């Protein structure tokens, strides 16, 4: 089933304790669509500037990603600069240059309007809303956001949330959005803002799925080497939405499996800088890591426990 993403296609400059990279491929739509492309045909709506290397678009095309909705405009590509300390769970944003995103108004090609699964990647909430306006009858609209928009465009974000079925946030964003420190309370508060499902990502501690009556917890893969967490969240969302888009149903069971596939895909992204690991990963590695997750979390029934 068709999967649509709107988000940033970016040039990132990233500093981690393990190195510095300037103007490398990044952006929420880039990580999302690359990750989702292992599972389902993915359509992208985004804008790049005159300076964006054609080779990056060729890479996405080679992965089967549909770029009809990506336009190239006069001006510079969106740029994000971030830094991570040894505590790799949260990025410190050093600079955000919206550039061509400043005057962007997403227009969906006709064939994108039938999309069943929609992911509103991390961009201005008004732009996210404009995409929802143009999709005819989506089965699931999911969104992501970040502190930049929670602080800077809160009213617009709250409006967008009313039109969203599922929100992806990290724990710091969940706290910031709701004013609740406790994650369970924060998730419940988000469920009162519009979405009926919330995924709270907690970096190396895994992710939690909250539905009205259920919580599902998925660990992160315990990795000995983590180089660059940039894009982990969008890669997670790509694996999650990609597996849902090819599932025969949308229910608690398929959502739980989607949580695991999100975690599988994110575990690859963080192993190298930018999209380097996602470029080389194979479906058989993905299958193997999915099986590792199953072993990682499997345990026997308790059996009798006598008094
Ligand atoms: P994450 O998956 O949360 O690590 O997202 C990382 C990606 O988000 C980076 O590749 C950035 O290019 C992109 N990004 C960072 N800030 C923004 C923003 N304010 N709007 C859109 N995209 C952003």
XYZ file of N, CA and C in Angstrom, residues 116-296:
543
model
N -2.133 5.863 1.407
C -2.859 5.285 2.536
C -2.129 5.548 3.847
N -0.804 5.522 3.769
C 0.016 5.745 4.963
C 0.817 7.023 4.745
N 0.693 7.959 5.679
C 1.311 9.271 5.503
C 2.200 9.556 6.710
N 3.431 9.974 6.440
C 4.323 10.370 7.527
C 4.683 11.842 7.357
N 4.288 12.642 8.352
C 4.602 14.065 8.343
C 5.918 14.219 9.089
N 7.008 14.272 8.335
C 8.334 14.361 8.948
C 8.515 15.725 9.586
N 9.636 15.817 10.262
C 9.972 16.990 11.030
C 10.169 18.231 10.161
N 9.083 19.014 9.940
C 9.167 20.325 9.274
C 8.137 21.233 9.946
N 7.971 22.428 9.454
C 7.009 23.353 10.053
C 5.620 22.703 10.099
N 4.956 22.744 11.271
C 3.654 22.089 11.394
C 2.604 22.589 10.400
N 2.711 23.843 9.955
C 1.741 24.311 8.951
C 1.929 23.577 7.631
N 3.190 23.308 7.293
C 3.460 22.562 6.058
C 2.942 21.129 6.206
N 3.094 20.574 7.401
C 2.575 19.217 7.644
C 1.067 19.201 7.410
N 0.403 20.241 7.908
C -1.050 20.330 7.765
C -1.466 20.464 6.297
N -0.684 21.233 5.543
C -1.003 21.414 4.116
C -0.950 20.085 3.371
N -0.109 19.189 3.828
C -0.042 17.873 3.182
C -1.301 17.066 3.508
N -1.715 17.107 4.769
C -2.938 16.372 5.150
C -4.123 16.872 4.326
N -4.167 18.195 4.068
C -5.259 18.772 3.260
C -5.385 18.094 1.900
N -4.243 17.649 1.360
C -4.235 17.186 -0.028
C -4.373 15.670 -0.196
N -4.315 14.941 0.905
C -4.436 13.477 0.801
C -5.914 13.116 0.947
N -6.392 12.234 0.040
C -7.848 12.002 -0.031
C -8.413 11.218 1.153
N -7.906 10.016 1.390
C -8.517 9.171 2.433
C -7.452 8.304 3.096
N -6.554 8.919 3.836
C -5.462 8.137 4.429
C -5.968 7.186 5.506
N -5.296 6.038 5.609
C -5.632 5.065 6.647
C -4.960 5.440 7.958
N -3.733 5.980 7.848
C -2.988 6.368 9.046
C -2.120 7.592 8.735
N -2.303 8.645 9.523
C -1.435 9.819 9.401
C -0.569 9.861 10.650
N 0.750 9.724 10.458
C 1.680 9.775 11.581
C 2.536 11.030 11.433
N 3.008 11.551 12.556
C 3.829 12.765 12.490
C 4.979 12.672 13.472
N 5.986 13.461 13.166
C 7.140 13.620 14.040
C 7.312 15.119 14.238
N 7.963 15.521 15.291
C 8.273 16.935 15.460
C 9.510 17.052 16.337
N 9.915 18.274 16.656
C 11.078 18.428 17.544
C 11.006 19.743 18.297
N 11.943 19.921 19.234
C 11.914 21.103 20.100
C 11.834 22.421 19.324
N 12.494 22.469 18.160
C 12.486 23.679 17.327
C 11.051 24.148 17.052
N 10.150 23.215 16.754
C 8.754 23.555 16.428
C 7.898 23.604 17.684
N 8.210 22.780 18.680
C 7.422 22.790 19.928
C 7.563 24.169 20.589
N 8.771 24.706 20.548
C 9.003 26.036 21.125
C 8.530 27.141 20.207
N 8.887 27.006 18.912
C 8.729 28.138 17.992
C 7.373 28.217 17.330
N 6.645 27.118 17.195
C 5.378 27.130 16.444
C 4.351 26.267 17.151
N 4.215 26.498 18.435
C 3.387 25.629 19.265
C 1.915 25.600 18.832
N 1.356 26.796 18.547
C -0.079 26.854 18.202
C -0.343 26.058 16.926
N 0.528 26.243 15.932
C 0.355 25.515 14.668
C 0.526 24.018 14.890
N 1.458 23.653 15.761
C 1.696 22.235 16.032
C 0.466 21.603 16.696
N -0.137 22.312 17.657
C -1.318 21.759 18.338
C -2.467 21.556 17.345
N -2.559 22.472 16.362
C -3.595 22.328 15.320
C -3.330 21.088 14.469
N -2.067 20.911 14.079
C -1.711 19.748 13.255
C -1.993 18.454 14.012
N -1.682 18.462 15.323
C -1.855 17.233 16.116
C -3.297 16.730 16.109
N -4.237 17.655 15.972
C -5.654 17.248 15.948
C -5.966 16.409 14.712
N -5.088 16.484 13.701
C -5.341 15.761 12.452
C -4.449 14.526 12.309
N -3.757 14.198 13.394
C -2.760 13.135 13.335
C -3.232 11.926 14.147
N -3.051 10.709 13.604
C -3.446 9.494 14.328
C -2.352 8.976 15.251
N -1.094 9.238 14.861
C 0.018 8.683 15.641
C 1.162 9.694 15.670
N 1.680 9.961 16.861
C 2.803 10.894 16.979
C 4.057 10.165 17.436
N 5.171 10.436 16.750
C 6.484 9.961 17.188
C 7.176 11.121 17.895
N 7.630 10.913 19.107
C 8.408 11.947 19.805
C 9.510 11.266 20.599
N 10.551 12.014 20.958
C 11.484 11.422 21.920
C 11.067 11.872 23.320
N 11.688 11.325 24.332
C 11.188 11.600 25.684
C 11.282 13.081 26.050
N 12.377 13.741 25.637
C 12.518 15.167 25.962
C 11.419 15.982 25.279
N 11.108 15.618 24.036
C 10.047 16.345 23.315
C 8.684 16.107 23.957
N 8.443 14.867 24.416
C 7.159 14.554 25.059
C 6.983 15.421 26.313
N 8.075 15.587 27.058
C 8.017 16.415 28.278
C 7.775 17.870 27.915
N 8.488 18.320 26.881
C 8.402 19.718 26.483
C 7.011 20.067 25.958
N 6.444 19.126 25.219
C 5.135 19.356 24.613
C 4.037 19.413 25.656
N 4.171 18.597 26.722
C 3.063 18.451 27.669
C 3.306 19.122 29.016
N 4.555 19.408 29.340
C 4.853 19.939 30.670
C 4.839 18.844 31.737
N 4.669 17.583 31.338
C 4.683 16.465 32.291
C 6.068 15.845 32.299
N 6.644 15.635 33.467
C 7.975 15.035 33.508
C 7.905 13.521 33.311
N 6.917 12.910 33.951
C 6.783 11.450 33.855
C 6.322 11.064 32.444
N 7.000 10.067 31.852
C 6.747 9.738 30.443
C 5.351 9.138 30.224
N 4.888 8.354 31.188
C 3.548 7.765 31.037
C 2.495 8.871 31.063
N 2.662 9.802 31.977
C 1.710 10.923 32.054
C 1.811 11.802 30.818
N 3.033 12.017 30.350
C 3.226 12.841 29.147
C 2.543 12.174 27.945
N 2.714 10.856 27.822
C 2.098 10.144 26.692
C 0.576 10.242 26.773
N 0.034 10.101 27.976
C -1.426 10.210 28.134
C -1.899 11.609 27.753
N -1.109 12.601 28.124
C -1.483 13.984 27.782
C -1.487 14.158 26.255
N -0.532 13.536 25.575
C -0.493 13.638 24.108
C -1.719 12.947 23.504
N -2.127 11.817 24.108
C -3.320 11.127 23.608
C -4.558 12.016 23.727
N -4.492 13.007 24.586
C -5.603 13.961 24.709
C -5.497 15.120 23.726
N -4.435 15.175 22.951
C -4.231 16.306 22.031
C -4.661 15.985 20.597
N -5.079 14.750 20.361
C -5.490 14.381 18.997
C -5.095 12.970 18.610
N -3.804 12.640 18.670
C -3.401 11.299 18.236
C -4.009 10.220 19.132
N -4.339 9.048 18.555
C -4.792 7.971 19.439
C -3.690 6.956 19.699
N -2.500 7.237 19.142
C -1.326 6.417 19.460
C -0.104 7.311 19.538
N 0.791 6.994 20.471
C 2.026 7.768 20.616
C 3.199 6.810 20.737
N 4.253 7.084 19.988
C 5.490 6.326 20.151
C 6.506 7.260 20.800
N 6.992 6.885 21.990
C 8.013 7.687 22.655
C 9.354 6.980 22.484
N 10.272 7.653 21.794
C 11.596 7.070 21.532
C 12.543 7.514 22.639
N 13.302 6.540 23.147
C 14.173 6.838 24.290
C 15.610 6.452 24.005
N 16.044 6.685 22.769
C 17.440 6.441 22.402
C 17.871 5.025 22.746
N 18.988 4.914 23.456
C 19.529 3.584 23.754
C 18.634 2.763 24.688
N 17.605 3.415 25.272
C 16.701 2.681 26.163
C 15.478 2.143 25.436
N 15.412 2.318 24.120
C 14.321 1.714 23.368
C 13.168 2.669 23.116
N 11.997 2.104 22.886
C 10.834 2.931 22.535
C 9.576 2.324 23.137
N 8.613 3.185 23.433
C 7.345 2.755 24.025
C 6.211 3.145 23.095
N 5.281 2.221 22.897
C 4.074 2.534 22.132
C 2.904 2.629 23.106
N 2.244 3.760 23.103
C 1.067 3.945 23.953
C -0.172 3.974 23.074
N -1.127 3.084 23.374
C -2.458 3.176 22.798
C -3.392 3.439 23.971
N -4.691 3.653 23.693
C -5.601 3.971 24.800
C -5.508 2.925 25.917
N -5.504 1.616 25.538
C -5.563 0.576 26.564
C -4.313 -0.282 26.671
N -3.302 -0.021 25.864
C -2.122 -0.886 25.887
C -0.846 -0.054 25.889
N 0.196 -0.657 26.464
C 1.547 -0.106 26.293
C 2.420 -1.243 25.794
N 3.276 -0.956 24.836
C 4.238 -1.963 24.374
C 5.630 -1.360 24.495
N 6.558 -2.139 25.056
C 7.927 -1.642 25.227
C 8.865 -2.441 24.344
N 9.696 -1.741 23.583
C 10.669 -2.416 22.731
C 12.060 -1.880 23.093
N 13.009 -2.747 23.366
C 14.349 -2.238 23.705
C 15.053 -1.742 22.460
N 16.168 -1.069 22.661
C 17.054 -0.779 21.529
C 18.065 -1.912 21.492
N 18.630 -2.184 20.312
C 19.649 -3.226 20.204
C 20.866 -2.803 21.044
N 21.322 -3.623 21.963
C 22.536 -3.234 22.697
C 23.743 -3.288 21.751
N 24.265 -2.136 21.390
C 25.343 -2.056 20.397
C 26.636 -1.632 21.076
N 27.737 -2.242 20.665
C 29.027 -1.887 21.261
C 29.592 -0.625 20.627
N 29.133 -0.296 19.419
C 29.658 0.904 18.762
C 28.527 1.736 18.186
N 28.380 2.955 18.722
C 27.400 3.890 18.191
C 28.167 5.130 17.759
N 28.098 5.464 16.474
C 28.890 6.583 15.977
C 28.107 7.874 15.856
N 26.883 7.786 15.321
C 26.153 9.011 15.025
C 24.657 8.726 15.094
N 23.997 9.247 16.129
C 22.567 8.973 16.282
C 21.681 9.782 15.334
N 22.269 10.682 14.548
C 21.439 11.514 13.659
C 20.589 10.619 12.766
N 19.315 10.941 12.697
C 18.429 10.220 11.787
C 17.850 8.954 12.372
N 18.253 8.601 13.595
C 17.730 7.361 14.186
C 16.203 7.411 14.276
N 15.682 8.565 14.670
C 14.231 8.702 14.839
C 13.488 8.543 13.516
N 14.000 9.153 12.476
C 13.335 9.074 11.169
C 13.500 7.694 10.549
N 14.646 7.084 10.799
C 14.869 5.726 10.308
C 13.914 4.771 11.006
N 13.736 4.982 12.317
C 12.772 4.198 13.091
C 11.389 4.332 12.455
N 10.990 5.584 12.213
C 9.655 5.826 11.636
C 9.525 5.173 10.258
N 10.604 5.168 9.473
C 10.571 4.555 8.139
C 10.353 3.051 8.210
N 11.070 2.384 9.128
C 10.890 0.937 9.298
C 9.495 0.634 9.825
N 9.036 1.450 10.745
C 7.713 1.290 11.370
C 6.613 1.434 10.309
N 6.634 2.553 9.604
C 5.558 2.833 8.626
C 5.668 1.902 7.410
N 6.905 1.561 7.030
C 7.112 0.673 5.883
C 6.512 -0.705 6.138
N 6.742 -1.241 7.340
C 6.184 -2.584 7.617
C 4.669 -2.505 7.799
N 4.173 -1.394 8.342
C 2.706 -1.268 8.454
C 2.061 -1.207 7.078
N 2.723 -0.479 6.160
C 2.145 -0.284 4.829
C 1.997 -1.605 4.072
N 2.817 -2.603 4.405
C 2.684 -3.888 3.712
C 1.969 -4.937 4.572
N 1.548 -4.550 5.767
C 0.811 -5.492 6.620
C -0.637 -5.575 6.118
N -1.275 -6.729 6.356
C -2.640 -6.858 5.846
C -3.624 -6.087 6.719
N -3.248 -5.798 7.936
C -4.162 -5.069 8.834
C -3.402 -4.049 9.673
N -4.150 -3.125 10.210
C -3.564 -2.152 11.129
C -4.177 -2.430 12.498
N -3.439 -3.113 13.354
C -3.971 -3.415 14.689
C -2.798 -3.483 15.684
N -3.131 -3.766 16.932
C -2.104 -3.756 17.974
C -0.947 -4.698 17.626
N -1.262 -5.866 17.062
C -0.193 -6.835 16.751
C 0.746 -6.303 15.663
N 0.166 -5.727 14.595
C 1.031 -5.244 13.510
C 1.799 -3.991 13.966
N 1.187 -3.222 14.866
C 1.902 -2.048 15.399
C 3.103 -2.474 16.247
N 2.939 -3.559 16.988
C 4.050 -4.051 17.820
C 5.199 -4.539 16.954
N 4.846 -5.242 15.882
C 5.907 -5.711 14.975
C 6.588 -4.506 14.319
N 5.789 -3.483 14.020
C 6.348 -2.256 13.420
C 7.340 -1.592 14.381
N 7.026 -1.642 15.682
C 7.946 -1.082 16.687
C 9.302 -1.788 16.628
N 9.252 -3.101 16.466
C 10.508 -3.852 16.426
C 11.265 -3.521 15.139
N 10.557 -3.447 14.017
C 11.268 -3.137 12.770
C 11.828 -1.715 12.799
N 11.112 -0.799 13.440
C 11.651 0.557 13.615
C 12.969 0.499 14.372
N 12.988 -0.300 15.427
C 14.194 -0.411 16.250
C 15.322 -1.088 15.479
N 14.979 -2.091 14.669
C 15.977 -2.782 13.841
C 16.642 -1.777 12.895
N 15.839 -1.001 12.188
C 16.395 -0.090 11.184
C 17.235 1.016 11.847
N 16.722 1.551 12.972
C 17.464 2.607 13.677
C 18.807 2.073 14.174
N 18.839 0.791 14.555
C 20.083 0.224 15.089
C 21.171 0.192 14.012
N 20.787 0.109 12.756
C 21.792 0.160 11.685
C 22.288 1.601 11.478
N 21.339 2.543 11.428
C 21.709 3.942 11.129
C 22.790 4.476 12.052
N 22.688 4.174 13.361
C 23.604 4.770 14.328
C 25.015 4.163 14.270
N 25.162 3.081 13.531
C 26.469 2.411 13.480
C 27.517 3.169 12.668
N 27.045 4.075 11.770
C 28.001 4.866 10.989
C 27.470 6.287 10.842
N 28.224 7.163 10.223
C 27.789 8.539 10.028
C 26.746 8.642 8.906
N 25.915 9.668 9.023
C 24.956 10.013 7.956
C 24.190 8.765 7.523
N 24.032 8.550 6.210
C 23.292 7.365 5.756
C 24.232 6.236 5.336
N 25.498 6.310 5.776
C 26.509 5.354 5.303
C 26.095 3.898 5.550
N 25.553 3.631 6.731
C 25.193 2.235 7.044
C 23.927 1.812 6.301
N 22.976 2.752 6.198
C 21.730 2.420 5.487
C 21.980 2.160 4.006
N 23.017 2.776 3.460
C 23.352 2.573 2.042
C 23.762 1.144 1.749
N 24.397 0.501 2.740
C 24.994 -0.801 2.463
C 24.221 -1.971 3.073
N 23.278 -1.659 3.986
C 22.592 -2.753 4.683
C 21.765 -3.578 3.683
N 21.643 -4.866 3.963
C 20.902 -5.747 3.048
C 19.656 -6.290 3.749
N 18.720 -6.788 2.952
C 17.505 -7.349 3.556
C 17.842 -8.557 4.426
N 18.890 -9.294 4.072
C 19.186 -10.461 4.920
C 19.758 -10.003 6.267
N 20.512 -8.910 6.289
C 20.966 -8.367 7.593
C 19.761 -7.882 8.406
N 18.798 -7.289 7.713
C 17.598 -6.789 8.410
C 16.833 -7.963 9.021
N 16.674 -9.027 8.238
C 15.970 -10.224 8.755
C 16.716 -10.802 9.958
N 18.035 -10.847 9.859
C 18.826 -11.437 10.949
C 18.698 -10.598 12.219
N 18.723 -9.285 12.074
C 18.636 -8.451 13.282
C 17.232 -8.505 13.887
N 16.232 -8.649 13.028
C 14.856 -8.809 13.534
C 14.790 -10.070 14.410
N 15.420 -11.142 13.933
C 15.442 -12.400 14.696
C 16.216 -12.215 15.997
N 17.286 -11.421 15.947
C 18.051 -11.152 17.182
C 17.189 -10.437 18.210
N 16.347 -9.516 17.742
C 15.438 -8.806 18.648
C 14.488 -9.787 19.308
N 14.053 -10.767 18.531
C 13.117 -11.752 19.082
C 13.798 -12.531 20.210
N 15.043 -12.941 19.957
C 15.782 -13.681 20.998
C 16.057 -12.789 22.207
N 16.356 -11.531 21.914
C 16.698 -10.570 22.968
C 15.562 -10.389 23.966
